[in-house]
GROMACS .gro file of N, CA, C and O in nm:
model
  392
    1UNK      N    1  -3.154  -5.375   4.112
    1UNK     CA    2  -3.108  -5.341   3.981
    1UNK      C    3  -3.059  -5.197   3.981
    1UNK      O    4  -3.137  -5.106   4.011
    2UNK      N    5  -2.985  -5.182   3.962
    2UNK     CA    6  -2.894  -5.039   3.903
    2UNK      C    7  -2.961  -4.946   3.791
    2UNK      O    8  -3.007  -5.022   3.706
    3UNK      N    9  -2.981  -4.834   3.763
    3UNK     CA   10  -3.003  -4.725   3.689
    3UNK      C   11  -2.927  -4.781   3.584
    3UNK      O   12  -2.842  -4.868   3.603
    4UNK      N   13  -2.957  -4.734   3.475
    4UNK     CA   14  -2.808  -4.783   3.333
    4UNK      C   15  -2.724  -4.630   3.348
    4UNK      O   16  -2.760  -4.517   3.380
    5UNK      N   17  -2.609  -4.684   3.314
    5UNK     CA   18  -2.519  -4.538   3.295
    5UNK      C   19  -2.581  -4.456   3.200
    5UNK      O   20  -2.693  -4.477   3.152
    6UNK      N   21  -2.500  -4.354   3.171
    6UNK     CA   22  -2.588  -4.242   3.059
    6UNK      C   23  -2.474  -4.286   2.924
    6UNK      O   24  -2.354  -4.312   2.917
    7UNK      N   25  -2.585  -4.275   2.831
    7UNK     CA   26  -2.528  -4.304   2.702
    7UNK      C   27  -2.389  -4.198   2.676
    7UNK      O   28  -2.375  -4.091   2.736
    8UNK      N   29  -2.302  -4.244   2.586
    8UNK     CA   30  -2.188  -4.170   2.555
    8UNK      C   31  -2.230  -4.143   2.402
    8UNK      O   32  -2.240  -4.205   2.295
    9UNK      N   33  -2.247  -4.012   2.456
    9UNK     CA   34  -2.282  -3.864   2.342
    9UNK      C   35  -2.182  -3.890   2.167
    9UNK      O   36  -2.204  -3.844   2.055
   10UNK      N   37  -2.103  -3.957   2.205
   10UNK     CA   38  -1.978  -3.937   2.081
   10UNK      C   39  -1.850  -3.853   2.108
   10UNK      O   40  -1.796  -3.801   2.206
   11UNK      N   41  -1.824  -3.865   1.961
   11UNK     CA   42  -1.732  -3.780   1.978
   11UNK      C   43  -1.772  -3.580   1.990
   11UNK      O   44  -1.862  -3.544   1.913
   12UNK      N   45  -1.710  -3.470   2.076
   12UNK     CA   46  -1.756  -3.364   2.114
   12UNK      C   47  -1.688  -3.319   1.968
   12UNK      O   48  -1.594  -3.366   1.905
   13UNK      N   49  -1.807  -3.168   1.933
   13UNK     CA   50  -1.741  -3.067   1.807
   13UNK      C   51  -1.724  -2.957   1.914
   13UNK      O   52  -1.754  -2.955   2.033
   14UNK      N   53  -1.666  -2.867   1.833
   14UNK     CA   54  -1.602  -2.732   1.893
   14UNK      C   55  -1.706  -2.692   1.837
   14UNK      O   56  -1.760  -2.749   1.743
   15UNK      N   57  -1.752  -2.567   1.904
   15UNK     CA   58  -1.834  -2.427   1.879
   15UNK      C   59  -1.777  -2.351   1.836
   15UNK      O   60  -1.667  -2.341   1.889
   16UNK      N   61  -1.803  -2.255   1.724
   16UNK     CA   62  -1.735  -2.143   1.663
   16UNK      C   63  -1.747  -2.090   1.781
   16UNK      O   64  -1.637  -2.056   1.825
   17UNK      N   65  -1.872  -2.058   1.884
   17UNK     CA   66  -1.858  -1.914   2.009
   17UNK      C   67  -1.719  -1.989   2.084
   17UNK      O   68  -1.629  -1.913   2.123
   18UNK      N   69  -1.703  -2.140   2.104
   18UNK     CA   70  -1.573  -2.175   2.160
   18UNK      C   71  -1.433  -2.105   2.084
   18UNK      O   72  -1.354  -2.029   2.140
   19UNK      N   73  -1.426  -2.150   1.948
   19UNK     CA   74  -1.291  -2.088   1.922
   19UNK      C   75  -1.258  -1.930   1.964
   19UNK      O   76  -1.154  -1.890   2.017
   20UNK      N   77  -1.362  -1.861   1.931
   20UNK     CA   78  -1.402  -1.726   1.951
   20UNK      C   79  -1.301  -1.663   2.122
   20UNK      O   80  -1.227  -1.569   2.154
   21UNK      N   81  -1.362  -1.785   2.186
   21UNK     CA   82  -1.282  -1.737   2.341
   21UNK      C   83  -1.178  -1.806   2.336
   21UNK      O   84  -1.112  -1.778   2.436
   22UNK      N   85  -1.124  -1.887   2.269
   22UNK     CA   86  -0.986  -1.995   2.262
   22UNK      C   87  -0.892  -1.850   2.221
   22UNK      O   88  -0.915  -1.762   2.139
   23UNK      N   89  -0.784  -1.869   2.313
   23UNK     CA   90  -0.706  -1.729   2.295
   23UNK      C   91  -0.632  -1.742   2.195
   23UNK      O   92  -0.588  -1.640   2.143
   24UNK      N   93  -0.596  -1.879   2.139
   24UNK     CA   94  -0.499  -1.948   2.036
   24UNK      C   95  -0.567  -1.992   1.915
   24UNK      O   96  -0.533  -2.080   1.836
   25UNK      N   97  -0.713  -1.880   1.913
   25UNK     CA   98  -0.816  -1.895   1.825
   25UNK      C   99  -0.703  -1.756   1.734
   25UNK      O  100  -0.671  -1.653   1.792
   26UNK      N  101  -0.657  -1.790   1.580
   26UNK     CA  102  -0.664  -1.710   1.492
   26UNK      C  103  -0.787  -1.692   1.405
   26UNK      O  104  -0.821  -1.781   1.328
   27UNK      N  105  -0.855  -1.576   1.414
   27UNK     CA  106  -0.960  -1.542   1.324
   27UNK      C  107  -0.920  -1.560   1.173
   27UNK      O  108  -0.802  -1.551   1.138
   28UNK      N  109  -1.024  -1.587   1.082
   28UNK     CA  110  -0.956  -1.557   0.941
   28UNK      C  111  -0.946  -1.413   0.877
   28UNK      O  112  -1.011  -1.319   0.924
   29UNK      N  113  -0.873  -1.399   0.781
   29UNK     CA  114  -0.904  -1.281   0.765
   29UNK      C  115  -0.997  -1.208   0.661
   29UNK      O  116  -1.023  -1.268   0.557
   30UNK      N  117  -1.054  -1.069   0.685
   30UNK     CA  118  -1.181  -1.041   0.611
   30UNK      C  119  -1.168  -1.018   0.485
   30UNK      O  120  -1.062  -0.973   0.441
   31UNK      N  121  -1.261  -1.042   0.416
   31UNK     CA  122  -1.316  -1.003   0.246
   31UNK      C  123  -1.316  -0.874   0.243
   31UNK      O  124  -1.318  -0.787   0.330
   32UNK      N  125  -1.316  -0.873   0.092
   32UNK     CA  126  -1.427  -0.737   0.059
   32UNK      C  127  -1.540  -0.674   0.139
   32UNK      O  128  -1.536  -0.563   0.191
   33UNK      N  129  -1.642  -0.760   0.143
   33UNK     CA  130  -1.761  -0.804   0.175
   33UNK      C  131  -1.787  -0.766   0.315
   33UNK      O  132  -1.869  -0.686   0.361
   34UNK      N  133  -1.685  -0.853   0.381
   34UNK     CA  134  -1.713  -0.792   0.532
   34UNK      C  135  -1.671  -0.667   0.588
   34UNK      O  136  -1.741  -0.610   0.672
   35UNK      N  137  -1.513  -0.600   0.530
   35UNK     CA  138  -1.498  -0.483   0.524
   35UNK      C  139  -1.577  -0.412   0.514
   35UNK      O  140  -1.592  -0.325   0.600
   36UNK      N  141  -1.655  -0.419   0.406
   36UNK     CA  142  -1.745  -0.337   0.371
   36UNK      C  143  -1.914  -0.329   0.426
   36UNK      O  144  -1.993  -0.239   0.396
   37UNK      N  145  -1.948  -0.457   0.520
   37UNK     CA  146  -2.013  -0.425   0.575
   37UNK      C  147  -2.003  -0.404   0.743
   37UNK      O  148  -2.099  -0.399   0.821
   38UNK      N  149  -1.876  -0.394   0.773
   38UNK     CA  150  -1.817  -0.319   0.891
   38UNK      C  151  -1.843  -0.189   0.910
   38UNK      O  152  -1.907  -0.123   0.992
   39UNK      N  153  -1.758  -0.163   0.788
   39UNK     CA  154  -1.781   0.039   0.747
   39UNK      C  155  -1.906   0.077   0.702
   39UNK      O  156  -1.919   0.198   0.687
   40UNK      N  157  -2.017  -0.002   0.673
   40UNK     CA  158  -2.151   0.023   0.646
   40UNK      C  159  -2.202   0.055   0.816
   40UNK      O  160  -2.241   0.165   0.855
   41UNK      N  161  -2.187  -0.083   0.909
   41UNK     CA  162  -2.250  -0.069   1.014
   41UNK      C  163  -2.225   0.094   1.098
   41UNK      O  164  -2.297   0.183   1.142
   42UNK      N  165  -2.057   0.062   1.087
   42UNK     CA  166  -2.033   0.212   1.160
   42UNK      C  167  -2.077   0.342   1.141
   42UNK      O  168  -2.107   0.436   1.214
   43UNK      N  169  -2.071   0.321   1.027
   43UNK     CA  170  -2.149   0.454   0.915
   43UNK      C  171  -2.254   0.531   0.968
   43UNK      O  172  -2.269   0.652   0.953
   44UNK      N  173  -2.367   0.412   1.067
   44UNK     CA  174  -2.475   0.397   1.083
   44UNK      C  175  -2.577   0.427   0.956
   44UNK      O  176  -2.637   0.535   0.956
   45UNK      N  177  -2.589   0.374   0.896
   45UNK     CA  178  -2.679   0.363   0.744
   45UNK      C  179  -2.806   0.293   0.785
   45UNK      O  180  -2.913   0.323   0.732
   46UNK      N  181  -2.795   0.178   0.896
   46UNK     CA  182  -2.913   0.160   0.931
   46UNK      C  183  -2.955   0.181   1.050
   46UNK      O  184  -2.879   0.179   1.146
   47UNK      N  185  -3.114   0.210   1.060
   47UNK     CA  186  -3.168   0.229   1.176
   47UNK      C  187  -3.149   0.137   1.301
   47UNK      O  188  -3.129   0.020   1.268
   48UNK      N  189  -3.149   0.155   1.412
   48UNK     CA  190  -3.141   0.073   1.530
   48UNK      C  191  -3.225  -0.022   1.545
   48UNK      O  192  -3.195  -0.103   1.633
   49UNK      N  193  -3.382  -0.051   1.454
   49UNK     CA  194  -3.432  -0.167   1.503
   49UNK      C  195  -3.386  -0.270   1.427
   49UNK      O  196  -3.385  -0.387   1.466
   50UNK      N  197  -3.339  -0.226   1.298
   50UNK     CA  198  -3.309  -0.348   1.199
   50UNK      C  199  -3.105  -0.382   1.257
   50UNK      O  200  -3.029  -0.479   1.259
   51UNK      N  201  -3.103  -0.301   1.276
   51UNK     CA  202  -2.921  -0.343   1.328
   51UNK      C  203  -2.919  -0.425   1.417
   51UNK      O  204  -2.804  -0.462   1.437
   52UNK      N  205  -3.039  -0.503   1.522
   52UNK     CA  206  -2.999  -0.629   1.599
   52UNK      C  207  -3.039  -0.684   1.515
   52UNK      O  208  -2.977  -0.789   1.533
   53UNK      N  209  -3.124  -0.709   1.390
   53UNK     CA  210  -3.157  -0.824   1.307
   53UNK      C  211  -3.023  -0.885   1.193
   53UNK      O  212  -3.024  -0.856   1.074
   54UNK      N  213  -2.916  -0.971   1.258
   54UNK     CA  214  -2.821  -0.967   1.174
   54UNK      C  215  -2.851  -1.016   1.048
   54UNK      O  216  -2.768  -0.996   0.959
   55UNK      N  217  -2.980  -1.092   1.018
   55UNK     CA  218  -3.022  -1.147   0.902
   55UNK      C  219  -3.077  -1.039   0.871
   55UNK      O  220  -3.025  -0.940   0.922
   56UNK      N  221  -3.136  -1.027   0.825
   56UNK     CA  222  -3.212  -0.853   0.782
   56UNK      C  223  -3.141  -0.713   0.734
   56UNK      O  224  -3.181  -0.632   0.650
   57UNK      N  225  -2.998  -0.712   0.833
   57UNK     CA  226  -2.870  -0.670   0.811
   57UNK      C  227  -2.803  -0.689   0.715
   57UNK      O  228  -2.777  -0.608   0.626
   58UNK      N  229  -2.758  -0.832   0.728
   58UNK     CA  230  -2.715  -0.894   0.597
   58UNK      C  231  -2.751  -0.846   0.430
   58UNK      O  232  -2.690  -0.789   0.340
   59UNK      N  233  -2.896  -0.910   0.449
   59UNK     CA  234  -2.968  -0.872   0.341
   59UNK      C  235  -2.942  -0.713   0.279
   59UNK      O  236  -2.891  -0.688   0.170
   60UNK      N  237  -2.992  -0.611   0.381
   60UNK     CA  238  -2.984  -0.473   0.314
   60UNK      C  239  -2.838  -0.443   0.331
   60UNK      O  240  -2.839  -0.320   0.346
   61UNK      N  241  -2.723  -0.481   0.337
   61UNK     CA  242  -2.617  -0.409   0.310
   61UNK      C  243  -2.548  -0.511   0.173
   61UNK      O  244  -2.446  -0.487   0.108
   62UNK      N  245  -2.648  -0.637   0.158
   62UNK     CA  246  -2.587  -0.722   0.047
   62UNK      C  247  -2.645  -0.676  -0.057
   62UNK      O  248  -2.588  -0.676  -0.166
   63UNK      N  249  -2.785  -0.621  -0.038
   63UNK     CA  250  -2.846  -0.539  -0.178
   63UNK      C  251  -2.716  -0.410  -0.197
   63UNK      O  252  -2.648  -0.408  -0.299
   64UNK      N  253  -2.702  -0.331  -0.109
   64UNK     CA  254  -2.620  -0.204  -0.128
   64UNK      C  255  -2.474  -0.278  -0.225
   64UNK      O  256  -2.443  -0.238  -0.337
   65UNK      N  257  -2.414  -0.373  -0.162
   65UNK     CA  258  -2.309  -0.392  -0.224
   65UNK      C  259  -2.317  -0.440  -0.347
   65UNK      O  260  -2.239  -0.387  -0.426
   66UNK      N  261  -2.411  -0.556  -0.404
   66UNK     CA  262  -2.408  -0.596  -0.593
   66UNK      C  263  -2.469  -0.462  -0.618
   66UNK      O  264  -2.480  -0.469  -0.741
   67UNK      N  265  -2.516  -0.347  -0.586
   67UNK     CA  266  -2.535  -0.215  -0.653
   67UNK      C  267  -2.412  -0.139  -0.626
   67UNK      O  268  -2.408  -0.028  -0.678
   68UNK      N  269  -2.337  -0.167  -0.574
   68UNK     CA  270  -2.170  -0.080  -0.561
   68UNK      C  271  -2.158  -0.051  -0.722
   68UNK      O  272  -2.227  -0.117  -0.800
   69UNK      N  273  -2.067   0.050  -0.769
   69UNK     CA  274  -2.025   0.036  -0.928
   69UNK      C  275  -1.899   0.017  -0.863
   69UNK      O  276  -1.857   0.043  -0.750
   70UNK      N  277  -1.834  -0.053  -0.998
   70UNK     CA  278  -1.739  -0.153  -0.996
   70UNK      C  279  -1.553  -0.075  -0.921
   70UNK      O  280  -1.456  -0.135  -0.874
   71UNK      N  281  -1.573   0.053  -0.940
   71UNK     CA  282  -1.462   0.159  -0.892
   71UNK      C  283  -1.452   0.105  -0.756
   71UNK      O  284  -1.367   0.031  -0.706
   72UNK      N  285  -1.569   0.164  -0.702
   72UNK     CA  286  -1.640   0.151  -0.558
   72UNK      C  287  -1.573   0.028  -0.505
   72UNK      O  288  -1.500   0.018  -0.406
   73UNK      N  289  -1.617  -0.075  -0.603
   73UNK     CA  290  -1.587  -0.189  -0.521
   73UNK      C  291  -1.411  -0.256  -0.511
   73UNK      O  292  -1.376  -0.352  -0.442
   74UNK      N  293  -1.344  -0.191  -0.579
   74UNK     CA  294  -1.234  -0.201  -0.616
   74UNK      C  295  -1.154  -0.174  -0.496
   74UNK      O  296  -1.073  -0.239  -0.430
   75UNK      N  297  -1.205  -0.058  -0.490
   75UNK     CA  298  -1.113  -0.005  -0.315
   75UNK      C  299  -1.164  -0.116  -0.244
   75UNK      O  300  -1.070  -0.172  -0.187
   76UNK      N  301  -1.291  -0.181  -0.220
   76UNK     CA  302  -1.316  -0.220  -0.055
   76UNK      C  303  -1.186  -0.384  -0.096
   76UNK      O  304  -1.116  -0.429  -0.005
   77UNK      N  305  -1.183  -0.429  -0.202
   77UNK     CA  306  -1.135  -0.557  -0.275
   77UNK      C  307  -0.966  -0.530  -0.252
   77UNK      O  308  -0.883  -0.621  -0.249
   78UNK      N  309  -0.937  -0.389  -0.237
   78UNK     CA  310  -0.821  -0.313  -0.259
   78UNK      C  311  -0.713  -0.371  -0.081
   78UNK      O  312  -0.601  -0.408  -0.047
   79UNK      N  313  -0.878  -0.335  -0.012
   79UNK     CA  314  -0.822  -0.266   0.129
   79UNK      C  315  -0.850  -0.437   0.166
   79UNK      O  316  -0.790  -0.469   0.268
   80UNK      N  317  -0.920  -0.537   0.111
   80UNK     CA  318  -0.925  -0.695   0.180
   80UNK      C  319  -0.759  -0.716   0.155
   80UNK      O  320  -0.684  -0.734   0.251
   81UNK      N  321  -0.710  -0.713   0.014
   81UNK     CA  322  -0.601  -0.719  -0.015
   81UNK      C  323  -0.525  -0.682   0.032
   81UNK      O  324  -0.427  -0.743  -0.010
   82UNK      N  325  -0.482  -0.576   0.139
   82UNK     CA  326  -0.411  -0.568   0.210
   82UNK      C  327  -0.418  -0.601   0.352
   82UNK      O  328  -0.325  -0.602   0.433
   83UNK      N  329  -0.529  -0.624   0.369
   83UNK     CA  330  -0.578  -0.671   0.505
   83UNK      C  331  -0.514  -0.841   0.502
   83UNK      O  332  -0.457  -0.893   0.597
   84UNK      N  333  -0.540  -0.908   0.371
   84UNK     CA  334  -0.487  -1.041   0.409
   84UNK      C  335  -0.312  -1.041   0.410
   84UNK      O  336  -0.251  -1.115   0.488
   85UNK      N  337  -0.241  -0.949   0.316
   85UNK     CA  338  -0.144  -0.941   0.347
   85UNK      C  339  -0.061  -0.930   0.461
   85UNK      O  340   0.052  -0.975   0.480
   86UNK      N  341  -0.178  -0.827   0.574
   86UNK     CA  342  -0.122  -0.791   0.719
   86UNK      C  343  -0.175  -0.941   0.787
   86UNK      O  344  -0.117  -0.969   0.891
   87UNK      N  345  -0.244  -1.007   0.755
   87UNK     CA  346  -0.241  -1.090   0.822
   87UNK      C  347  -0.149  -1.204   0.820
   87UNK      O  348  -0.086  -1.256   0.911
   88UNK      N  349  -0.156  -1.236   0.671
   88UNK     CA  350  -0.025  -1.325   0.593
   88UNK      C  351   0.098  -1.279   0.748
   88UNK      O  352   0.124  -1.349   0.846
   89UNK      N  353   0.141  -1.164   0.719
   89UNK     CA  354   0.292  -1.092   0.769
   89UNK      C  355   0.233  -1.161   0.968
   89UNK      O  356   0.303  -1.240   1.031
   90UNK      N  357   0.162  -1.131   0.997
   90UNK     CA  358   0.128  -1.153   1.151
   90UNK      C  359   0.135  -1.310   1.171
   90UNK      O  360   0.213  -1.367   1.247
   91UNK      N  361   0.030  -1.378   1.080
   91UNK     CA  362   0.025  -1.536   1.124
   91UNK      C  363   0.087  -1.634   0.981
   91UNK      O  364   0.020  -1.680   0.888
   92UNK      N  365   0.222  -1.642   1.000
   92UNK     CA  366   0.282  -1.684   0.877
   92UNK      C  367   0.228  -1.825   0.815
   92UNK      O  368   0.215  -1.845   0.694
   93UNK      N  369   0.200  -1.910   0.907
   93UNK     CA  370   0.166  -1.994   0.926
   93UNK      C  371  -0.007  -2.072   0.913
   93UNK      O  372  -0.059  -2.181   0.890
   94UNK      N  373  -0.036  -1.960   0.937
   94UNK     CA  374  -0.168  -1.981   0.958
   94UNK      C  375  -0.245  -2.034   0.857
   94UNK      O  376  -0.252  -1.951   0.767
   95UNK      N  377  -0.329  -2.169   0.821
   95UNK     CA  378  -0.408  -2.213   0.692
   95UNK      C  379  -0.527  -2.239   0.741
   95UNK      O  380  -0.546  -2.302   0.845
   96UNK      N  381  -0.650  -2.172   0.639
   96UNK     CA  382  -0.806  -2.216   0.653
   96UNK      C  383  -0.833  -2.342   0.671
   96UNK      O  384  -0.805  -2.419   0.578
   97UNK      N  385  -0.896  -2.397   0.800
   97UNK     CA  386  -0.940  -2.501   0.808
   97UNK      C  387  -1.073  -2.563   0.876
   97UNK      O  388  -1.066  -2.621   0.984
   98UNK      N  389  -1.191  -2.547   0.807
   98UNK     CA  390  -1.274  -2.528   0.812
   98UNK      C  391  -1.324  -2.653   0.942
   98UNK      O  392  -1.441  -2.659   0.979
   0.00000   0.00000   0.00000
């Protein structure tokens, strides 16, 4: 008697870390939100043990931002807005598809 073959898994999903190295991977482009917690990280605002905790991260730069006043937040909303524009102009084509 023969071993049985190995079951067939289905159909395969892509990994976001896959698109990530797919060179014909277009990223989307960033928010407010992430802008702003880009320029938080660089800033260095937080200490080095909590900056590998990206959850923990999250959290204290998401408290900082619903405490932004509304000026504040205008620019970072200002600079997404042009950020999607440069992207618009780069990938004309390009639509979210989750």
């Amino acid at each position: 008697m023969s071993p049985p073959s190995s079951p067939s898994l289905g159909p395969t999903r892509t990994n976001s870390k896959d698109k990530r190295k797919d060179s014909s991977h277009i990223p989307r482009p960033p928010n407010a939100f992430i802008l702003f917690r880009s320029s938080f990280v660089k800033a260095q605002h937080i200490p080095d043990k909590i900056e590998g905790n990206h959850s923990s991260l999250s959290k204290i730069i998401g408290l900082y931002w619903k405490s932004l006043p509304d000026d504040q937040r205008k620019v970072w909303e200002a600079k997404a807005a042009a950020a999607l524009s440069e992207h618009r102009k780069k990938y004309p084509d390009w639509r979210f598809r989750p």
